[in-house]
């Protein structure tokens, strides 16, 4: 039966939908058993990396605690990676390595650690590959819907805030996401760091992963706002190269992307070890 | 690791926070503003986890705005403190926010500034001076010794710098850069973004 109230409700709902970002993943709807302390339960079945790191002798851990391990499903967050991004006068530079490790074993040397969100935004992957890939792809879906509904491109700030809110609602569930949302919108080049703990930081340069201290060293030493495009791309490439040289959990190939007002472009894809020796030769020739 | 310091003076409240945002041993951002504006005359200084701080402060800001829109009146600092404390207390046993807060505000009715100390466990206390984080260990005694009722602004600023100098000198984790804000009858203003270098014999370099 149509009452005035229900008609108004329907109208209200339809206008709200145009601007809403409610999706099945916006609010936490992870299925958990109906127990008293869902967070603690979730944490007990998900082995967080810090618990594993406490067991220094991994072999003994494997042998002695086999029974315990069977009861605990261990989802370890792999933060073995180096990704970096920075903004400068002419756009955004994103550089990543491509190694995935599983403990001491190199699982892959050709992982795609940059996920396109849309034509002018890229997301980087660090931490749990599955978590990052899923949520970044989901972010891409939401951004697409926003463009269709509102007839304008979503800003990088809004996109990063959407991802931040989704991840915040899952913050105690053992997700491992250390992603950077990099893009170019009406405000110019933008860069946000999004974490699975719920942090969202805006800055002009970030580096995430186990090799990030090494990358920061080269990046901080060479960074200026008024770099030329060639210099900026070279800086990103060198920083990742330095990180792969020092960090055993980073390596594979060095991929460099550039984002400007025309969208994102993949610039180069070089083998990390070859790159290092190429730079060394260059330095020798200079002398 | 976050340092927050605040105290009440003659018709103003002075608050300072360091400007580091980091993750384990790394500083991710060195111009992070921890003194969040709630409304025209209140500041919520946050410390603890970045994500929780952001989301919780947003919650408080939006709800205070909503109250103002619905009731066409501003809330007093005391009311905001009580509301904030209640939010923290109801969350602690379900979904805790790990944020420690200092709420500073100026009430036009009383013509006085007030400062509240709020904890992630849901404790709340009206104080004249206080601090959060490692700074509290060093700064507590300085404020006990030198804080007086109704300090002038110049004396207050000097006391604040004394506190920050001590934090920079003794805290092994590098926090050189601090942001100082003041709340008085005119509202909130940034006093200084200070870079403290105690090696130079207690000279202070100022950044704009």
XYZ file of C-alpha atoms in Angstrom:
495
model
C 0.000 0.000 0.000
C 1.430 3.334 -1.003
C 1.501 5.851 1.798
C 3.002 9.275 1.478
C 5.868 8.124 3.649
C 6.800 5.198 1.437
C 6.634 7.302 -1.744
C 8.933 9.875 -0.216
C 11.226 7.087 0.930
C 11.481 5.743 -2.587
C 12.281 9.162 -4.017
C 14.859 9.748 -1.358
C 16.507 6.407 -2.011
C 16.816 6.923 -5.742
C 18.542 10.301 -5.382
C 20.816 8.971 -2.695
C 21.942 6.119 -4.920
C 23.338 8.531 -7.459
C 25.859 9.775 -4.941
C 26.239 6.771 -2.711
C 29.202 4.506 -2.732
C 27.452 1.717 -0.913
C 28.642 -1.561 -2.271
C 28.769 -4.984 -0.762
C 32.317 -4.212 0.382
C 31.827 -0.700 1.737
C 30.804 -1.836 5.160
C 32.326 -4.810 6.810
C 30.258 -7.833 5.928
C 32.858 -10.500 6.365
C 31.062 -13.664 7.401
C 32.123 -14.740 10.850
C 30.548 -17.190 13.290
C 28.136 -15.723 15.757
C 30.493 -15.495 18.717
C 31.245 -13.067 21.482
C 34.539 -11.588 20.280
C 34.726 -11.723 16.492
C 37.902 -9.638 16.230
C 39.896 -11.854 18.533
C 38.652 -14.935 16.764
C 39.622 -13.526 13.385
C 43.078 -12.671 14.663
C 43.566 -16.111 16.164
C 42.957 -17.897 12.882
C 44.942 -15.419 10.815
C 48.631 -15.627 11.625
C 49.923 -12.076 11.578
C 53.442 -11.558 10.323
C 54.711 -10.303 13.679
C 53.797 -13.631 15.314
C 55.771 -15.519 12.711
C 58.796 -13.257 12.926
C 59.134 -14.048 16.615
C 60.059 -17.611 15.672
C 63.577 -16.999 14.438
C 64.427 -20.588 13.697
C 61.838 -21.307 11.059
C 62.833 -24.960 10.616
C 62.359 -25.814 14.284
C 59.104 -23.948 14.229
C 57.917 -26.065 11.323
C 58.938 -29.348 12.952
C 57.888 -28.765 16.515
C 54.648 -26.932 16.099
C 53.159 -28.942 13.276
C 50.062 -29.801 15.304
C 49.579 -26.184 16.275
C 50.061 -25.085 12.705
C 47.421 -27.466 11.459
C 44.888 -25.751 13.681
C 45.942 -22.263 12.629
C 45.438 -21.212 9.027
C 48.433 -18.991 8.488
C 47.928 -16.142 6.094
C 51.253 -14.382 5.992
C 51.481 -10.894 4.582
C 54.349 -10.636 2.133
C 55.753 -7.166 2.480
C 58.835 -8.331 0.599
C 58.822 -5.780 -2.147
C 59.882 -2.288 -3.090
C 57.483 0.172 -4.588
C 57.871 3.897 -4.800
C 56.069 6.881 -6.204
C 56.642 10.606 -6.225
C 55.028 13.688 -7.682
C 56.929 16.475 -9.383
C 56.213 19.456 -11.577
C 55.235 17.532 -14.680
C 53.370 14.565 -13.193
C 53.708 11.418 -11.126
C 56.374 8.744 -11.409
C 55.684 5.215 -10.158
C 58.427 2.599 -9.999
C 58.185 -0.977 -8.715
C 60.121 -4.212 -8.626
C 58.539 -7.558 -9.549
C 59.653 -10.215 -7.091
C 57.325 -12.276 -4.900
C 58.847 -14.339 -2.089
C 57.456 -17.066 0.083
C 59.840 -17.153 3.031
C 63.274 -17.823 1.487
C 61.828 -19.084 -1.791
C 61.364 -16.759 -4.746
C 57.880 -17.552 -5.910
C 57.921 -15.297 -8.947
C 60.135 -12.761 -10.672
C 57.407 -11.295 -12.833
C 54.628 -10.042 -10.604
C 52.531 -7.073 -11.693
C 52.769 -4.732 -8.728
C 51.040 -1.834 -10.395
C 47.291 -2.131 -10.846
C 45.544 0.454 -13.026
C 42.539 1.950 -11.279
C 41.492 3.919 -14.343
C 43.192 5.728 -17.245
C 44.803 8.381 -15.035
C 45.251 6.551 -11.726
C 47.516 3.720 -10.684
C 47.593 1.709 -7.480
C 50.684 -0.085 -6.224
C 50.777 -3.422 -4.499
C 52.638 -4.202 -1.297
C 51.783 -6.663 1.431
C 49.282 -9.373 0.615
C 49.061 -9.693 -3.161
C 45.524 -11.044 -3.124
C 44.254 -8.308 -0.816
C 45.846 -5.527 -2.834
C 44.759 -6.876 -6.201
C 41.205 -7.403 -5.088
C 40.690 -4.079 -3.365
C 42.403 -2.087 -6.102
C 40.307 -3.798 -8.763
C 37.251 -3.088 -6.640
C 38.340 0.547 -6.367
C 38.527 0.608 -10.154
C 34.927 -0.592 -10.319
C 33.718 2.060 -7.881
C 35.585 4.813 -9.738
C 34.019 3.692 -13.001
C 30.549 3.762 -11.437
C 31.241 7.240 -10.062
C 32.162 8.502 -13.529
C 29.036 7.012 -15.048
C 26.740 8.383 -12.354
C 28.223 11.845 -11.971
C 29.594 12.526 -15.458
C 32.933 13.659 -14.116
C 36.247 12.044 -13.364
C 36.757 11.064 -9.737
C 39.558 12.897 -7.958
C 42.526 11.003 -6.545
C 41.668 12.301 -3.068
C 38.149 10.882 -3.291
C 39.296 7.546 -4.685
C 41.898 7.142 -1.953
C 39.325 8.095 0.695
C 36.944 5.429 -0.612
C 39.637 2.766 -0.400
C 40.644 4.044 3.035
C 37.115 3.745 4.401
C 36.701 0.216 3.065
C 40.024 -0.927 4.497
C 39.302 0.771 7.813
C 36.170 -1.282 8.255
C 38.334 -4.407 7.865
C 41.161 -3.175 10.020
C 41.303 -6.001 12.596
C 40.804 -8.853 10.159
C 44.389 -9.476 9.150
C 44.405 -7.814 5.757
C 47.797 -6.690 4.566
C 47.666 -3.775 2.166
C 50.328 -1.095 1.728
C 49.187 0.628 -1.383
C 49.849 3.975 -2.986
C 47.197 5.673 -5.082
C 48.972 7.785 -7.663
C 47.295 9.936 -10.252
C 46.817 13.190 -12.031
C 43.591 15.146 -11.696
C 42.360 18.748 -11.818
C 44.518 19.610 -8.797
C 47.644 18.349 -10.515
C 49.737 15.296 -9.669
C 48.536 13.591 -6.477
C 49.899 10.797 -4.306
C 48.272 9.067 -1.333
C 49.541 6.217 0.823
C 46.800 3.835 1.992
C 47.336 1.175 4.618
C 45.354 -1.782 5.884
C 45.532 -0.230 9.400
C 43.404 2.561 8.081
C 45.992 5.269 7.579
C 45.795 7.625 4.638
C 48.656 10.051 4.093
C 49.241 12.621 1.401
C 52.780 13.551 0.507
C 55.032 14.223 -2.438
C 56.984 10.992 -2.196
C 56.505 7.554 -0.670
C 58.214 4.211 -0.737
C 56.611 1.040 0.589
C 57.952 -2.433 1.270
C 60.940 -4.222 2.735
C 63.295 -2.390 0.371
C 61.807 1.027 1.080
C 64.604 2.322 3.379
C 67.100 1.674 0.569
C 64.863 3.312 -1.999
C 64.287 6.323 0.286
C 68.030 6.861 0.486
C 68.432 7.373 -3.251
C 65.065 9.077 -3.647
C 65.559 11.680 -0.905
C 69.035 12.484 -2.163
C 67.911 13.207 -5.727
C 64.372 14.530 -5.348
C 63.400 18.057 -6.364
C 60.059 19.467 -7.445
C 61.474 20.897 -10.668
C 62.975 17.738 -12.132
C 62.774 17.201 -15.857
C 60.835 14.179 -17.071
C 64.000 12.261 -17.964
C 65.614 13.024 -14.626
C 62.504 12.006 -12.702
C 62.155 8.669 -14.496
C 65.856 8.006 -14.014
C 65.564 8.801 -10.307
C 62.711 6.346 -9.859
C 64.556 3.645 -11.774
C 67.787 4.134 -9.843
C 66.011 4.093 -6.498
C 64.328 0.745 -7.197
C 67.568 -0.591 -8.620
C 69.390 0.367 -5.423
C 66.706 -1.319 -3.336
C 66.858 -4.550 -5.358
C 70.630 -4.540 -4.988
C 70.481 -4.339 -1.199
C 67.242 -6.121 -0.339
C 66.990 -9.829 -1.036
C 63.196 -9.728 -1.064
C 63.151 -7.289 -3.974
C 64.303 -7.981 -7.494
C 63.146 -9.266 -10.833
C 62.471 -6.395 -13.175
C 62.209 -2.670 -12.576
C 59.037 -1.215 -14.050
C 58.610 2.537 -14.349
C 55.350 4.357 -15.093
C 54.595 8.011 -15.677
C 51.251 9.758 -15.115
C 50.413 13.169 -16.526
C 47.317 14.971 -17.750
C 47.022 12.527 -20.657
C 46.873 9.483 -18.396
C 49.356 6.833 -17.365
C 52.031 5.299 -19.575
C 54.404 2.415 -18.940
C 57.855 3.784 -19.629
C 60.272 0.912 -19.137
C 60.725 -2.635 -17.928
C 64.368 -3.556 -17.187
C 65.933 -6.548 -15.499
C 67.121 -5.331 -12.097
C 70.515 -7.032 -12.034
C 71.388 -6.019 -15.606
C 70.352 -2.460 -14.798
C 72.727 -2.288 -11.860
C 75.747 -3.296 -13.916
C 74.677 -0.984 -16.735
C 74.734 1.944 -14.303
C 78.114 0.824 -12.992
C 79.552 0.823 -16.496
C 78.118 4.250 -17.141
C 79.873 5.576 -14.045
C 83.144 3.957 -15.123
C 82.893 5.520 -18.577
C 82.299 8.961 -17.036
C 85.568 8.651 -15.165
C 55.927 8.186 19.635
C 53.650 11.156 19.060
C 54.202 14.106 21.307
C 51.358 16.372 22.309
C 51.607 19.202 24.827
C 48.953 21.655 25.926
C 48.179 24.154 28.639
C 45.726 26.886 29.545
C 46.751 30.528 29.891
C 45.014 33.861 30.426
C 42.089 33.696 27.968
C 43.832 31.299 25.620
C 44.835 27.671 25.240
C 48.191 26.775 23.732
C 48.686 23.370 22.115
C 51.604 21.807 20.319
C 52.166 18.558 18.517
C 55.034 17.075 16.603
C 54.658 16.832 12.852
C 55.904 13.310 12.229
C 53.821 10.563 10.735
C 55.602 7.260 10.578
C 55.481 3.536 10.379
C 57.810 1.488 12.647
C 61.245 3.093 12.281
C 60.470 5.167 9.213
C 59.171 8.704 8.996
C 56.651 8.761 6.152
C 55.646 12.396 6.395
C 57.216 15.301 8.246
C 54.500 17.931 7.966
C 51.596 16.022 9.475
C 49.150 18.202 11.386
C 47.951 16.446 14.536
C 45.980 19.409 15.877
C 42.628 18.940 14.189
C 40.060 21.735 14.189
C 36.644 20.637 15.424
C 34.877 23.941 15.123
C 35.817 27.593 15.248
C 37.126 27.461 18.834
C 38.103 23.865 19.539
C 41.071 21.713 18.701
C 41.383 17.974 19.090
C 45.009 16.925 19.247
C 45.333 13.293 18.292
C 48.064 10.757 18.910
C 48.290 7.044 18.355
C 47.417 5.148 15.221
C 47.021 7.307 12.160
C 43.974 5.531 10.733
C 42.061 5.423 14.010
C 42.911 9.063 14.687
C 41.667 10.180 11.276
C 38.420 8.257 11.430
C 37.653 9.113 15.045
C 38.354 12.823 14.630
C 36.176 12.855 11.519
C 33.397 11.242 13.545
C 33.620 13.930 16.239
C 33.833 16.809 13.747
C 30.803 15.644 11.769
C 28.706 15.026 14.847
C 29.538 18.413 16.339
C 28.597 20.034 13.007
C 25.363 18.059 12.937
C 24.478 19.244 16.411
C 25.161 22.822 15.371
C 22.976 22.490 12.278
C 20.127 20.819 14.142
C 20.110 23.035 17.200
C 21.581 26.295 15.847
C 23.938 26.539 18.786
C 27.581 25.778 19.419
C 28.600 23.133 21.908
C 30.780 23.995 24.890
C 34.186 22.373 25.302
C 32.881 20.421 28.284
C 30.056 18.912 26.213
C 32.368 17.940 23.379
C 34.753 16.338 25.882
C 31.949 14.316 27.388
C 30.664 13.261 23.981
C 34.142 12.256 22.809
C 34.800 10.306 25.988
C 31.541 8.448 25.592
C 32.414 7.455 22.016
C 35.777 6.122 23.178
C 34.249 4.305 26.139
C 31.548 2.512 24.169
C 34.097 1.457 21.590
C 36.755 0.144 23.968
C 35.180 -3.258 24.552
C 34.047 -3.815 20.997
C 36.161 -2.039 18.455
C 38.708 0.106 20.256
C 40.099 3.296 18.806
C 43.761 3.499 19.825
C 43.898 7.276 20.031
C 44.912 9.500 22.898
C 43.553 13.009 22.715
C 43.911 16.471 24.122
C 40.834 18.605 23.631
C 41.384 22.339 23.926
C 38.673 24.913 23.546
C 37.650 28.473 24.257
C 34.107 29.189 25.446
C 32.739 32.624 24.673
C 30.180 32.397 27.472
C 32.752 31.863 30.218
C 35.482 33.838 28.424
C 37.872 31.114 29.426
C 39.927 28.423 27.780
C 39.788 24.818 28.940
C 41.791 21.681 28.276
C 40.699 18.063 28.582
C 42.858 14.948 28.683
C 41.221 11.944 26.966
C 42.523 8.425 26.787
C 41.852 5.508 24.473
C 40.380 3.627 27.442
C 37.691 6.256 27.828
C 39.118 8.364 30.612
C 38.576 12.097 30.638
C 39.813 14.830 32.934
C 39.778 18.587 32.861
C 43.351 19.745 33.277
C 45.342 22.979 33.300
C 48.323 21.462 31.541
C 49.162 18.054 30.171
C 50.860 15.983 27.524
C 50.582 12.673 25.671
C 53.176 10.245 24.468
C 56.816 10.138 25.464
C 56.773 13.908 25.763
C 54.600 13.527 28.853
C 57.508 12.005 30.759
C 59.787 14.949 30.145
C 57.344 17.778 29.994
C 55.249 16.852 33.037
C 57.789 18.069 35.533
C 58.567 21.257 33.617
C 54.910 22.186 33.579
C 54.545 21.331 37.258
C 57.430 23.648 38.040
C 56.791 26.598 35.766
C 53.077 26.700 34.956
C 51.121 29.413 36.711
C 47.554 30.509 36.606
C 46.856 33.226 33.996
C 50.090 33.235 32.041
C 50.443 35.958 29.420
C 50.799 34.868 25.842
C 54.523 35.666 25.600
C 55.281 33.813 28.853
C 53.105 30.932 27.701
C 54.885 30.652 24.380
C 58.255 30.698 26.144
C 57.068 27.910 28.464
C 55.871 25.877 25.485
C 59.213 26.257 23.749
C 60.958 25.231 26.948
C 58.905 22.035 26.931
C 59.543 21.325 23.257
C 63.230 21.990 23.646
C 63.350 19.372 26.393
C 61.503 16.851 24.225
C 63.944 17.392 21.390
C 66.900 17.159 23.699
C 66.002 14.007 25.613
C 63.756 11.927 23.409
C 66.015 9.582 21.462
C 63.492 9.365 18.636
C 64.025 12.418 16.463
C 61.227 14.944 16.760
C 62.616 18.308 15.843
C 59.672 19.884 14.175
C 56.594 20.959 16.129
C 53.445 22.832 15.249
C 52.084 25.238 17.871
C 48.474 26.424 17.733
C 46.586 28.830 19.948
C 42.881 29.133 20.678
C 41.519 32.398 22.010
C 38.441 34.554 21.637
C 39.285 35.212 17.972
C 39.444 31.510 17.180
C 42.222 29.164 16.205
C 45.524 30.428 14.878
C 48.788 28.770 14.029
C 51.408 30.388 16.196
C 54.516 28.815 14.739
C 55.854 25.814 13.013
C 59.009 25.435 15.043
C 62.141 23.556 14.161
C 64.125 23.052 17.339
C 67.831 22.430 17.270
C 69.126 22.110 20.793
C 72.711 21.558 19.632
C 72.926 25.206 18.823
C 72.867 26.074 22.516
C 69.122 26.388 22.822
C 68.717 28.556 19.748
C 65.489 28.051 17.958
C 65.179 28.343 14.182
C 61.800 29.438 12.970
C 60.112 28.160 9.869
C 57.215 30.098 8.426
